[in-house]
PDB file of C-alpha atoms in Angstrom:
ATOM      1  CA  UNK Z  13     122.482 -64.509  82.292  1.00 56.00           C
ATOM      2  CA  UNK Z  14     119.599 -66.998  82.128  1.00 63.00           C
ATOM      3  CA  UNK Z  15     121.005 -68.887  85.114  1.00 77.00           C
ATOM      4  CA  UNK Z  16     121.473 -65.760  87.226  1.00 89.00           C
ATOM      5  CA  UNK Z  17     119.072 -65.273  90.137  1.00 94.00           C
ATOM      6  CA  UNK Z  18     118.063 -61.658  90.712  1.00 95.00           C
ATOM      7  CA  UNK Z  19     117.115 -60.291  94.113  1.00 98.00           C
ATOM      8  CA  UNK Z  20     114.878 -57.289  94.652  1.00 98.00           C
ATOM      9  CA  UNK Z  21     115.850 -55.265  97.719  1.00 98.00           C
ATOM     10  CA  UNK Z  22     113.081 -53.019  98.998  1.00 98.00           C
ATOM     11  CA  UNK Z  23     113.626 -50.054 101.320  1.00 98.00           C
ATOM     12  CA  UNK Z  24     110.779 -47.763 102.401  1.00 97.00           C
ATOM     13  CA  UNK Z  25     112.143 -44.322 103.316  1.00 98.00           C
ATOM     14  CA  UNK Z  26     110.712 -41.730 105.662  1.00 97.00           C
ATOM     15  CA  UNK Z  27     113.001 -38.927 106.885  1.00 96.00           C
ATOM     16  CA  UNK Z  28     116.072 -41.148 106.964  1.00 96.00           C
ATOM     17  CA  UNK Z  29     118.708 -38.624 105.869  1.00 97.00           C
ATOM     18  CA  UNK Z  30     120.991 -39.366 108.824  1.00 96.00           C
ATOM     19  CA  UNK Z  31     121.662 -42.986 107.866  1.00 97.00           C
ATOM     20  CA  UNK Z  32     120.334 -43.628 104.347  1.00 98.00           C
ATOM     21  CA  UNK Z  33     123.709 -43.251 102.633  1.00 97.00           C
ATOM     22  CA  UNK Z  34     125.254 -45.881 104.932  1.00 97.00           C
ATOM     23  CA  UNK Z  35     122.349 -48.221 104.240  1.00 98.00           C
ATOM     24  CA  UNK Z  36     122.745 -47.945 100.477  1.00 98.00           C
ATOM     25  CA  UNK Z  37     126.535 -48.284 100.708  1.00 98.00           C
ATOM     26  CA  UNK Z  38     126.034 -51.627 102.468  1.00 98.00           C
ATOM     27  CA  UNK Z  39     124.027 -52.882  99.499  1.00 98.00           C
ATOM     28  CA  UNK Z  40     126.669 -51.727  97.050  1.00 98.00           C
ATOM     29  CA  UNK Z  41     129.197 -53.691  99.135  1.00 98.00           C
ATOM     30  CA  UNK Z  42     127.358 -57.010  98.805  1.00 98.00           C
ATOM     31  CA  UNK Z  43     129.369 -60.001  97.609  1.00 98.00           C
ATOM     32  CA  UNK Z  44     126.344 -61.026  95.521  1.00 98.00           C
ATOM     33  CA  UNK Z  45     125.999 -58.457  92.703  1.00 96.00           C
ATOM     34  CA  UNK Z  46     122.798 -59.450  90.908  1.00 97.00           C
ATOM     35  CA  UNK Z  47     120.184 -57.285  92.543  1.00 98.00           C
ATOM     36  CA  UNK Z  48     117.928 -54.301  92.075  1.00 98.00           C
ATOM     37  CA  UNK Z  49     117.356 -51.759  94.823  1.00 98.00           C
ATOM     38  CA  UNK Z  50     113.937 -50.127  95.031  1.00 98.00           C
ATOM     39  CA  UNK Z  51     113.792 -47.051  97.253  1.00 98.00           C
ATOM     40  CA  UNK Z  52     110.235 -46.011  98.076  1.00 98.00           C
ATOM     41  CA  UNK Z  53     110.003 -42.493  99.453  1.00 98.00           C
ATOM     42  CA  UNK Z  54     107.058 -42.285 101.861  1.00 98.00           C
ATOM     43  CA  UNK Z  55     106.623 -38.527 101.809  1.00 97.00           C
ATOM     44  CA  UNK Z  56     109.926 -37.578 103.426  1.00 97.00           C
ATOM     45  CA  UNK Z  57     110.313 -33.913 104.367  1.00 97.00           C
ATOM     46  CA  UNK Z  58     114.108 -33.987 104.815  1.00 97.00           C
ATOM     47  CA  UNK Z  59     116.923 -34.634 102.309  1.00 97.00           C
ATOM     48  CA  UNK Z  60     116.267 -38.373 101.956  1.00 98.00           C
ATOM     49  CA  UNK Z  61     115.017 -38.112  98.383  1.00 98.00           C
ATOM     50  CA  UNK Z  62     118.053 -36.082  97.309  1.00 98.00           C
ATOM     51  CA  UNK Z  63     120.417 -38.628  98.870  1.00 98.00           C
ATOM     52  CA  UNK Z  64     118.598 -41.446  97.057  1.00 98.00           C
ATOM     53  CA  UNK Z  65     118.766 -39.560  93.757  1.00 98.00           C
ATOM     54  CA  UNK Z  66     122.523 -39.128  94.110  1.00 97.00           C
ATOM     55  CA  UNK Z  67     122.963 -42.910  94.327  1.00 97.00           C
ATOM     56  CA  UNK Z  68     120.591 -43.547  91.422  1.00 97.00           C
ATOM     57  CA  UNK Z  69     122.801 -41.339  89.261  1.00 97.00           C
ATOM     58  CA  UNK Z  70     125.772 -43.595  90.041  1.00 95.00           C
ATOM     59  CA  UNK Z  71     124.260 -47.089  89.769  1.00 97.00           C
ATOM     60  CA  UNK Z  72     121.613 -48.227  87.292  1.00 96.00           C
ATOM     61  CA  UNK Z  73     120.546 -51.056  89.610  1.00 97.00           C
ATOM     62  CA  UNK Z  74     118.901 -48.494  91.891  1.00 98.00           C
ATOM     63  CA  UNK Z  75     115.524 -46.858  91.264  1.00 98.00           C
ATOM     64  CA  UNK Z  76     113.202 -44.588  93.222  1.00 98.00           C
ATOM     65  CA  UNK Z  77     109.450 -44.531  93.649  1.00 97.00           C
ATOM     66  CA  UNK Z  78     108.178 -41.231  95.049  1.00 97.00           C
ATOM     67  CA  UNK Z  79     104.591 -39.979  94.933  1.00 96.00           C
ATOM     68  CA  UNK Z  80     104.884 -37.307  97.641  1.00 94.00           C
ATOM     69  CA  UNK Z  81     102.449 -39.082  99.972  1.00 96.00           C
ATOM     70  CA  UNK Z  82     102.867 -40.593 103.431  1.00 96.00           C
ATOM     71  CA  UNK Z  83     101.061 -43.948 103.318  1.00 96.00           C
ATOM     72  CA  UNK Z  84     102.944 -45.744 106.131  1.00 95.00           C
ATOM     73  CA  UNK Z  85     105.116 -48.829 106.136  1.00 96.00           C
ATOM     74  CA  UNK Z  86     102.649 -51.701 105.389  1.00 96.00           C
ATOM     75  CA  UNK Z  87     101.315 -49.957 102.269  1.00 97.00           C
ATOM     76  CA  UNK Z  88     104.853 -49.331 101.023  1.00 97.00           C
ATOM     77  CA  UNK Z  89     105.914 -52.919 101.680  1.00 98.00           C
ATOM     78  CA  UNK Z  90     103.056 -54.192  99.529  1.00 98.00           C
ATOM     79  CA  UNK Z  91     104.021 -51.668  96.867  1.00 98.00           C
ATOM     80  CA  UNK Z  92     107.556 -53.028  96.895  1.00 98.00           C
ATOM     81  CA  UNK Z  93     106.264 -56.567  96.395  1.00 97.00           C
ATOM     82  CA  UNK Z  94     104.298 -55.430  93.356  1.00 97.00           C
ATOM     83  CA  UNK Z  95     107.177 -53.413  91.897  1.00 97.00           C
ATOM     84  CA  UNK Z  96     109.883 -56.046  92.419  1.00 97.00           C
ATOM     85  CA  UNK Z  97     111.310 -57.841  89.399  1.00 96.00           C
ATOM     86  CA  UNK Z  98     113.372 -60.489  91.172  1.00 97.00           C
ATOM     87  CA  UNK Z  99     112.335 -63.977  92.224  1.00 96.00           C
ATOM     88  CA  UNK Z 100     113.440 -63.145  95.764  1.00 98.00           C
ATOM     89  CA  UNK Z 101     112.676 -60.064  97.859  1.00 98.00           C
ATOM     90  CA  UNK Z 102     114.973 -58.842 100.627  1.00 98.00           C
ATOM     91  CA  UNK Z 103     113.612 -56.543 103.329  1.00 97.00           C
ATOM     92  CA  UNK Z 104     115.649 -53.655 104.634  1.00 96.00           C
ATOM     93  CA  UNK Z 105     115.099 -50.566 106.768  1.00 97.00           C
ATOM     94  CA  UNK Z 106     116.537 -47.191 105.811  1.00 97.00           C
ATOM     95  CA  UNK Z 107     118.695 -46.873 108.943  1.00 96.00           C
ATOM     96  CA  UNK Z 108     120.244 -50.353 109.080  1.00 96.00           C
ATOM     97  CA  UNK Z 109     123.317 -51.837 107.406  1.00 98.00           C
ATOM     98  CA  UNK Z 110     123.659 -55.186 105.634  1.00 98.00           C
ATOM     99  CA  UNK Z 111     126.615 -57.418 106.354  1.00 98.00           C
ATOM    100  CA  UNK Z 112     128.441 -57.802 103.003  1.00 98.00           C
ATOM    101  CA  UNK Z 113     127.567 -61.504 102.808  1.00 98.00           C
ATOM    102  CA  UNK Z 114     123.893 -61.197 103.674  1.00 98.00           C
ATOM    103  CA  UNK Z 115     122.422 -61.613 100.176  1.00 98.00           C
ATOM    104  CA  UNK Z 116     124.861 -64.351  99.219  1.00 98.00           C
ATOM    105  CA  UNK Z 117     124.213 -66.440 102.326  1.00 98.00           C
ATOM    106  CA  UNK Z 118     120.434 -66.055 102.411  1.00 98.00           C
ATOM    107  CA  UNK Z 119     120.016 -66.745  98.692  1.00 98.00           C
ATOM    108  CA  UNK Z 120     122.254 -69.800  98.916  1.00 98.00           C
ATOM    109  CA  UNK Z 121     120.155 -71.115 101.808  1.00 98.00           C
ATOM    110  CA  UNK Z 122     116.849 -70.673  99.982  1.00 98.00           C
ATOM    111  CA  UNK Z 123     118.159 -72.170  96.749  1.00 97.00           C
ATOM    112  CA  UNK Z 124     119.565 -75.185  98.563  1.00 97.00           C
ATOM    113  CA  UNK Z 125     116.510 -75.672 100.813  1.00 98.00           C
ATOM    114  CA  UNK Z 126     113.463 -75.514  98.571  1.00 98.00           C
ATOM    115  CA  UNK Z 127     111.033 -76.354 101.382  1.00 98.00           C
ATOM    116  CA  UNK Z 128     111.553 -72.882 102.885  1.00 98.00           C
ATOM    117  CA  UNK Z 129     109.913 -69.741 101.491  1.00 98.00           C
ATOM    118  CA  UNK Z 130     111.424 -67.257 103.919  1.00 98.00           C
ATOM    119  CA  UNK Z 131     114.670 -66.851 105.831  1.00 98.00           C
ATOM    120  CA  UNK Z 132     115.715 -64.429 108.565  1.00 98.00           C
ATOM    121  CA  UNK Z 133     118.972 -63.975 110.457  1.00 98.00           C
ATOM    122  CA  UNK Z 134     120.553 -62.721 113.640  1.00 98.00           C
ATOM    123  CA  UNK Z 135     121.454 -59.078 114.199  1.00 97.00           C
ATOM    124  CA  UNK Z 136     124.351 -56.965 115.412  1.00 97.00           C
ATOM    125  CA  UNK Z 137     123.073 -54.078 117.514  1.00 94.00           C
ATOM    126  CA  UNK Z 138     124.687 -50.725 116.703  1.00 95.00           C
ATOM    127  CA  UNK Z 139     124.192 -47.251 118.102  1.00 91.00           C
ATOM    128  CA  UNK Z 140     123.647 -43.894 116.417  1.00 90.00           C
ATOM    129  CA  UNK Z 141     127.423 -43.497 115.988  1.00 93.00           C
ATOM    130  CA  UNK Z 142     127.896 -46.847 114.221  1.00 94.00           C
ATOM    131  CA  UNK Z 143     129.426 -48.559 117.230  1.00 95.00           C
ATOM    132  CA  UNK Z 144     128.835 -52.288 117.670  1.00 96.00           C
ATOM    133  CA  UNK Z 145     127.163 -52.888 121.049  1.00 92.00           C
ATOM    134  CA  UNK Z 146     125.864 -56.465 121.167  1.00 94.00           C
ATOM    135  CA  UNK Z 147     123.966 -59.087 119.209  1.00 95.00           C
ATOM    136  CA  UNK Z 148     120.859 -61.259 119.122  1.00 95.00           C
ATOM    137  CA  UNK Z 149     120.476 -64.584 117.354  1.00 96.00           C
ATOM    138  CA  UNK Z 150     119.166 -68.111 117.672  1.00 96.00           C
ATOM    139  CA  UNK Z 151     121.682 -70.745 118.754  1.00 95.00           C
ATOM    140  CA  UNK Z 152     121.049 -72.916 115.712  1.00 97.00           C
ATOM    141  CA  UNK Z 153     118.752 -72.979 112.701  1.00 98.00           C
ATOM    142  CA  UNK Z 154     115.186 -72.426 113.936  1.00 97.00           C
ATOM    143  CA  UNK Z 155     112.116 -73.438 111.928  1.00 97.00           C
ATOM    144  CA  UNK Z 156     109.507 -74.455 114.504  1.00 95.00           C
ATOM    145  CA  UNK Z 157     106.593 -72.281 113.396  1.00 95.00           C
ATOM    146  CA  UNK Z 158     103.906 -74.939 113.683  1.00 88.00           C
ATOM    147  CA  UNK Z 159     102.099 -73.194 116.545  1.00 84.00           C
ATOM    148  CA  UNK Z 160     101.010 -69.614 117.209  1.00 82.00           C
ATOM    149  CA  UNK Z 161     102.883 -67.385 119.601  1.00 84.00           C
ATOM    150  CA  UNK Z 162     102.961 -63.775 120.725  1.00 82.00           C
ATOM    151  CA  UNK Z 163     106.566 -63.507 119.622  1.00 84.00           C
ATOM    152  CA  UNK Z 164     108.624 -65.063 116.852  1.00 92.00           C
ATOM    153  CA  UNK Z 165     112.457 -64.983 116.614  1.00 95.00           C
ATOM    154  CA  UNK Z 166     112.325 -63.169 113.269  1.00 97.00           C
ATOM    155  CA  UNK Z 167     114.161 -59.915 112.632  1.00 96.00           C
ATOM    156  CA  UNK Z 168     111.849 -58.282 110.097  1.00 97.00           C
ATOM    157  CA  UNK Z 169     114.412 -56.133 108.209  1.00 97.00           C
ATOM    158  CA  UNK Z 170     116.655 -59.199 107.823  1.00 98.00           C
ATOM    159  CA  UNK Z 171     114.022 -61.220 105.945  1.00 98.00           C
ATOM    160  CA  UNK Z 172     114.482 -62.581 102.440  1.00 98.00           C
ATOM    161  CA  UNK Z 173     111.542 -64.437 100.880  1.00 98.00           C
ATOM    162  CA  UNK Z 174     110.440 -65.891  97.602  1.00 98.00           C
ATOM    163  CA  UNK Z 175     108.353 -63.359  95.700  1.00 98.00           C
ATOM    164  CA  UNK Z 176     105.733 -66.057  95.092  1.00 98.00           C
ATOM    165  CA  UNK Z 177     105.241 -66.339  98.868  1.00 98.00           C
ATOM    166  CA  UNK Z 178     104.897 -62.583  99.283  1.00 98.00           C
ATOM    167  CA  UNK Z 179     102.341 -62.469  96.484  1.00 97.00           C
ATOM    168  CA  UNK Z 180     100.234 -64.965  98.453  1.00 97.00           C
ATOM    169  CA  UNK Z 181     100.858 -63.254 101.783  1.00 98.00           C
ATOM    170  CA  UNK Z 182     100.851 -59.471 101.746  1.00 97.00           C
ATOM    171  CA  UNK Z 183     100.905 -57.054 104.658  1.00 97.00           C
ATOM    172  CA  UNK Z 184      97.818 -55.763 106.416  1.00 96.00           C
ATOM    173  CA  UNK Z 185      97.600 -51.960 106.588  1.00 94.00           C
ATOM    174  CA  UNK Z 186      95.516 -52.206 109.775  1.00 93.00           C
ATOM    175  CA  UNK Z 187      98.511 -52.751 112.058  1.00 90.00           C
ATOM    176  CA  UNK Z 188     101.221 -50.220 111.118  1.00 88.00           C
ATOM    177  CA  UNK Z 189     103.326 -50.937 114.216  1.00 88.00           C
ATOM    178  CA  UNK Z 190     103.166 -54.753 114.093  1.00 93.00           C
ATOM    179  CA  UNK Z 191     102.604 -55.545 110.419  1.00 95.00           C
ATOM    180  CA  UNK Z 192     105.241 -58.274 110.480  1.00 96.00           C
ATOM    181  CA  UNK Z 193     103.784 -60.088 113.507  1.00 94.00           C
ATOM    182  CA  UNK Z 194     100.324 -60.025 111.901  1.00 95.00           C
ATOM    183  CA  UNK Z 195     101.700 -61.443 108.655  1.00 97.00           C
ATOM    184  CA  UNK Z 196     103.570 -64.301 110.347  1.00 96.00           C
ATOM    185  CA  UNK Z 197     100.490 -65.145 112.438  1.00 93.00           C
ATOM    186  CA  UNK Z 198      98.126 -65.124 109.450  1.00 94.00           C
ATOM    187  CA  UNK Z 199     100.497 -67.227 107.339  1.00 96.00           C
ATOM    188  CA  UNK Z 200     100.885 -69.803 110.124  1.00 95.00           C
ATOM    189  CA  UNK Z 201      97.109 -70.116 110.416  1.00 93.00           C
ATOM    190  CA  UNK Z 202      96.956 -70.649 106.647  1.00 94.00           C
ATOM    191  CA  UNK Z 203      99.707 -73.277 106.977  1.00 95.00           C
ATOM    192  CA  UNK Z 204     101.788 -71.256 104.542  1.00 97.00           C
ATOM    193  CA  UNK Z 205     104.759 -70.303 106.698  1.00 97.00           C
ATOM    194  CA  UNK Z 206     107.764 -72.427 105.829  1.00 98.00           C
ATOM    195  CA  UNK Z 207     110.366 -70.170 107.397  1.00 98.00           C
ATOM    196  CA  UNK Z 208     113.820 -70.536 108.877  1.00 98.00           C
ATOM    197  CA  UNK Z 209     115.930 -68.310 111.108  1.00 98.00           C
ATOM    198  CA  UNK Z 210     119.682 -68.578 110.657  1.00 98.00           C
ATOM    199  CA  UNK Z 211     122.098 -68.000 113.559  1.00 98.00           C
ATOM    200  CA  UNK Z 212     124.351 -65.952 111.244  1.00 98.00           C
ATOM    201  CA  UNK Z 213     124.743 -62.267 112.136  1.00 98.00           C
ATOM    202  CA  UNK Z 214     123.827 -60.659 108.813  1.00 98.00           C
ATOM    203  CA  UNK Z 215     122.254 -57.326 109.771  1.00 98.00           C
ATOM    204  CA  UNK Z 216     123.628 -54.316 111.622  1.00 98.00           C
ATOM    205  CA  UNK Z 217     120.496 -53.152 113.417  1.00 96.00           C
ATOM    206  CA  UNK Z 218     120.432 -49.531 114.558  1.00 93.00           C
ATOM    207  CA  UNK Z 219     118.941 -49.793 118.009  1.00 82.00           C
ATOM    208  CA  UNK Z 220     120.764 -47.926 120.743  1.00 64.00           C
ATOM    209  CA  UNK Z 221     119.948 -44.221 120.567  1.00 59.00           C
ATOM    210  CA  UNK Z 222     116.981 -44.916 118.304  1.00 64.00           C
ATOM    211  CA  UNK Z 223     114.230 -45.981 120.717  1.00 69.00           C
ATOM    212  CA  UNK Z 224     110.911 -44.223 121.273  1.00 78.00           C
ATOM    213  CA  UNK Z 225     108.459 -44.944 124.077  1.00 85.00           C
ATOM    214  CA  UNK Z 226     105.456 -44.275 121.833  1.00 83.00           C
ATOM    215  CA  UNK Z 227     106.726 -46.568 119.080  1.00 82.00           C
ATOM    216  CA  UNK Z 228     107.405 -49.406 121.496  1.00 86.00           C
ATOM    217  CA  UNK Z 229     104.040 -49.130 123.250  1.00 89.00           C
ATOM    218  CA  UNK Z 230     102.148 -48.785 119.970  1.00 85.00           C
ATOM    219  CA  UNK Z 231     103.866 -51.970 118.777  1.00 87.00           C
ATOM    220  CA  UNK Z 232     102.775 -53.825 121.905  1.00 86.00           C
ATOM    221  CA  UNK Z 233      99.214 -52.491 121.586  1.00 89.00           C
ATOM    222  CA  UNK Z 234      99.005 -53.599 117.950  1.00 89.00           C
ATOM    223  CA  UNK Z 235     100.317 -57.012 118.973  1.00 87.00           C
ATOM    224  CA  UNK Z 236      97.541 -57.320 121.560  1.00 87.00           C
ATOM    225  CA  UNK Z 237      94.935 -56.338 118.937  1.00 88.00           C
ATOM    226  CA  UNK Z 238      96.268 -58.981 116.557  1.00 89.00           C
ATOM    227  CA  UNK Z 239      96.235 -61.554 119.341  1.00 83.00           C
ATOM    228  CA  UNK Z 240      92.591 -60.779 120.118  1.00 84.00           C
ATOM    229  CA  UNK Z 241      91.693 -60.961 116.427  1.00 85.00           C
ATOM    230  CA  UNK Z 242      93.232 -64.395 115.892  1.00 84.00           C
ATOM    231  CA  UNK Z 243      93.097 -65.984 119.342  1.00 78.00           C
ATOM    232  CA  UNK Z 244      89.955 -64.448 120.857  1.00 74.00           C
ATOM    233  CA  UNK Z 245      89.927 -62.884 124.313  1.00 70.00           C
ATOM    234  CA  UNK Z 246      92.208 -65.472 125.858  1.00 66.00           C
ATOM    235  CA  UNK Z 247      94.164 -64.280 128.873  1.00 65.00           C
ATOM    236  CA  UNK Z 248      97.349 -66.260 129.382  1.00 73.00           C
ATOM    237  CA  UNK Z 249     100.934 -65.828 130.473  1.00 78.00           C
ATOM    238  CA  UNK Z 250     101.997 -64.393 127.100  1.00 77.00           C
ATOM    239  CA  UNK Z 251      99.371 -61.657 127.326  1.00 82.00           C
ATOM    240  CA  UNK Z 252     100.421 -60.892 130.895  1.00 84.00           C
ATOM    241  CA  UNK Z 253     104.033 -60.571 129.704  1.00 82.00           C
ATOM    242  CA  UNK Z 254     103.068 -57.936 127.140  1.00 82.00           C
ATOM    243  CA  UNK Z 255     101.174 -55.892 129.722  1.00 85.00           C
ATOM    244  CA  UNK Z 256     104.191 -56.133 132.005  1.00 88.00           C
ATOM    245  CA  UNK Z 257     106.443 -54.998 129.153  1.00 85.00           C
ATOM    246  CA  UNK Z 258     104.231 -51.949 128.584  1.00 87.00           C
ATOM    247  CA  UNK Z 259     104.486 -51.141 132.309  1.00 90.00           C
ATOM    248  CA  UNK Z 260     108.277 -51.514 132.224  1.00 86.00           C
ATOM    249  CA  UNK Z 261     108.562 -49.266 129.149  1.00 86.00           C
ATOM    250  CA  UNK Z 262     106.555 -46.538 130.897  1.00 87.00           C
ATOM    251  CA  UNK Z 263     108.681 -46.791 134.033  1.00 88.00           C
ATOM    252  CA  UNK Z 264     111.974 -46.851 132.130  1.00 84.00           C
ATOM    253  CA  UNK Z 265     110.906 -43.871 130.049  1.00 84.00           C
ATOM    254  CA  UNK Z 266     109.796 -41.893 133.107  1.00 78.00           C
ATOM    255  CA  UNK Z 267     113.120 -42.543 134.855  1.00 86.00           C
ATOM    256  CA  UNK Z 268     115.160 -41.729 131.734  1.00 81.00           C
ATOM    257  CA  UNK Z 269     116.410 -45.281 131.312  1.00 78.00           C
ATOM    258  CA  UNK Z 270     114.528 -46.342 128.196  1.00 77.00           C
ATOM    259  CA  UNK Z 271     117.732 -47.053 126.291  1.00 72.00           C
ATOM    260  CA  UNK Z 272     118.642 -49.779 128.758  1.00 74.00           C
ATOM    261  CA  UNK Z 273     115.858 -51.917 127.289  1.00 72.00           C
ATOM    262  CA  UNK Z 274     117.863 -52.407 124.103  1.00 65.00           C
ATOM    263  CA  UNK Z 275     120.948 -53.360 126.089  1.00 71.00           C
ATOM    264  CA  UNK Z 276     119.031 -55.915 128.143  1.00 74.00           C
ATOM    265  CA  UNK Z 277     117.735 -57.721 125.051  1.00 79.00           C
ATOM    266  CA  UNK Z 278     121.186 -58.136 123.542  1.00 88.00           C
ATOM    267  CA  UNK Z 279     123.921 -60.638 124.253  1.00 91.00           C
ATOM    268  CA  UNK Z 280     127.462 -59.499 124.965  1.00 92.00           C
ATOM    269  CA  UNK Z 281     130.312 -60.742 122.830  1.00 92.00           C
ATOM    270  CA  UNK Z 282     132.317 -63.453 124.571  1.00 90.00           C
ATOM    271  CA  UNK Z 283     135.149 -62.783 122.149  1.00 88.00           C
ATOM    272  CA  UNK Z 284     136.576 -59.292 121.718  1.00 93.00           C
ATOM    273  CA  UNK Z 285     138.028 -60.530 118.441  1.00 95.00           C
ATOM    274  CA  UNK Z 286     134.566 -61.187 116.961  1.00 95.00           C
ATOM    275  CA  UNK Z 287     133.300 -57.796 118.100  1.00 96.00           C
ATOM    276  CA  UNK Z 288     136.360 -56.106 116.632  1.00 97.00           C
ATOM    277  CA  UNK Z 289     135.982 -57.988 113.336  1.00 97.00           C
ATOM    278  CA  UNK Z 290     132.325 -57.016 113.019  1.00 98.00           C
ATOM    279  CA  UNK Z 291     133.202 -53.396 113.796  1.00 98.00           C
ATOM    280  CA  UNK Z 292     135.905 -53.397 111.124  1.00 98.00           C
ATOM    281  CA  UNK Z 293     133.498 -54.779 108.539  1.00 98.00           C
ATOM    282  CA  UNK Z 294     130.985 -52.067 109.409  1.00 98.00           C
ATOM    283  CA  UNK Z 295     133.637 -49.361 109.211  1.00 97.00           C
ATOM    284  CA  UNK Z 296     134.785 -50.557 105.785  1.00 97.00           C
ATOM    285  CA  UNK Z 297     131.228 -50.482 104.463  1.00 97.00           C
ATOM    286  CA  UNK Z 298     130.209 -47.033 105.667  1.00 94.00           C
ATOM    287  CA  UNK Z 299     133.533 -45.390 104.811  1.00 92.00           C
ATOM    288  CA  UNK Z 300     133.645 -46.782 101.287  1.00 86.00           C
ATOM    289  CA  UNK Z 301     133.898 -44.191  98.517  1.00 75.00           C
TER     290      UNK Z 301
END
């Protein structure tokens, strides 16, 4: 067992009863078995805690942290870093689904490429009924994080990082809707962001049917605050793009077409075979006993 690498998977939970069981099932279905799952209940008022407890009773690799308070995502992410026992930490949201090979592939990449501290992946967009809709990914391995930007091709809930990196770079609680963007920006400024994005589709990302105008706009507003904090009051094309995005979100929401934003960001599958294969994998995971 001395040569086994353990991964800590951290999932903050807030009123996620609709999808939490599917999320946990996808972790149980991983081809890499040496992990711990830490479920942090952020003051849920639904049946999320009960669902988590049912899984804990069945698998000793799973544990729950629940203090009855609602402290928001960045606080809980830092708590997960502190509580983790593994040398690697995998991010996960309580309504998404891991591809069965996610842990295996990301760990293999980080162990074989010691210059990287963090790895992300592409995503498969799914709707509220677990139907595969589209995907987003880079065309090839991407690691050009030498300069600052207002957007990075990183899917936050697909991230796996060395715990040592997370201990040096924790989340700011000041930006609850863009905590990931702030962290990447701060780490780049510190020259401590050796990250890679894989083209592999390793996360089923619940997007269609799960959008909120307020959440989207709050994310953009936090991004602008972070930009001002680190860049100063510079007004450039990237800032203009964010203001235009806020305008588009308001218009799309007013006309009842907000959901189309998710569809526009995603690529369509050129091969029906690939889409069918990814759907079958998802079905096997969520319908497992």
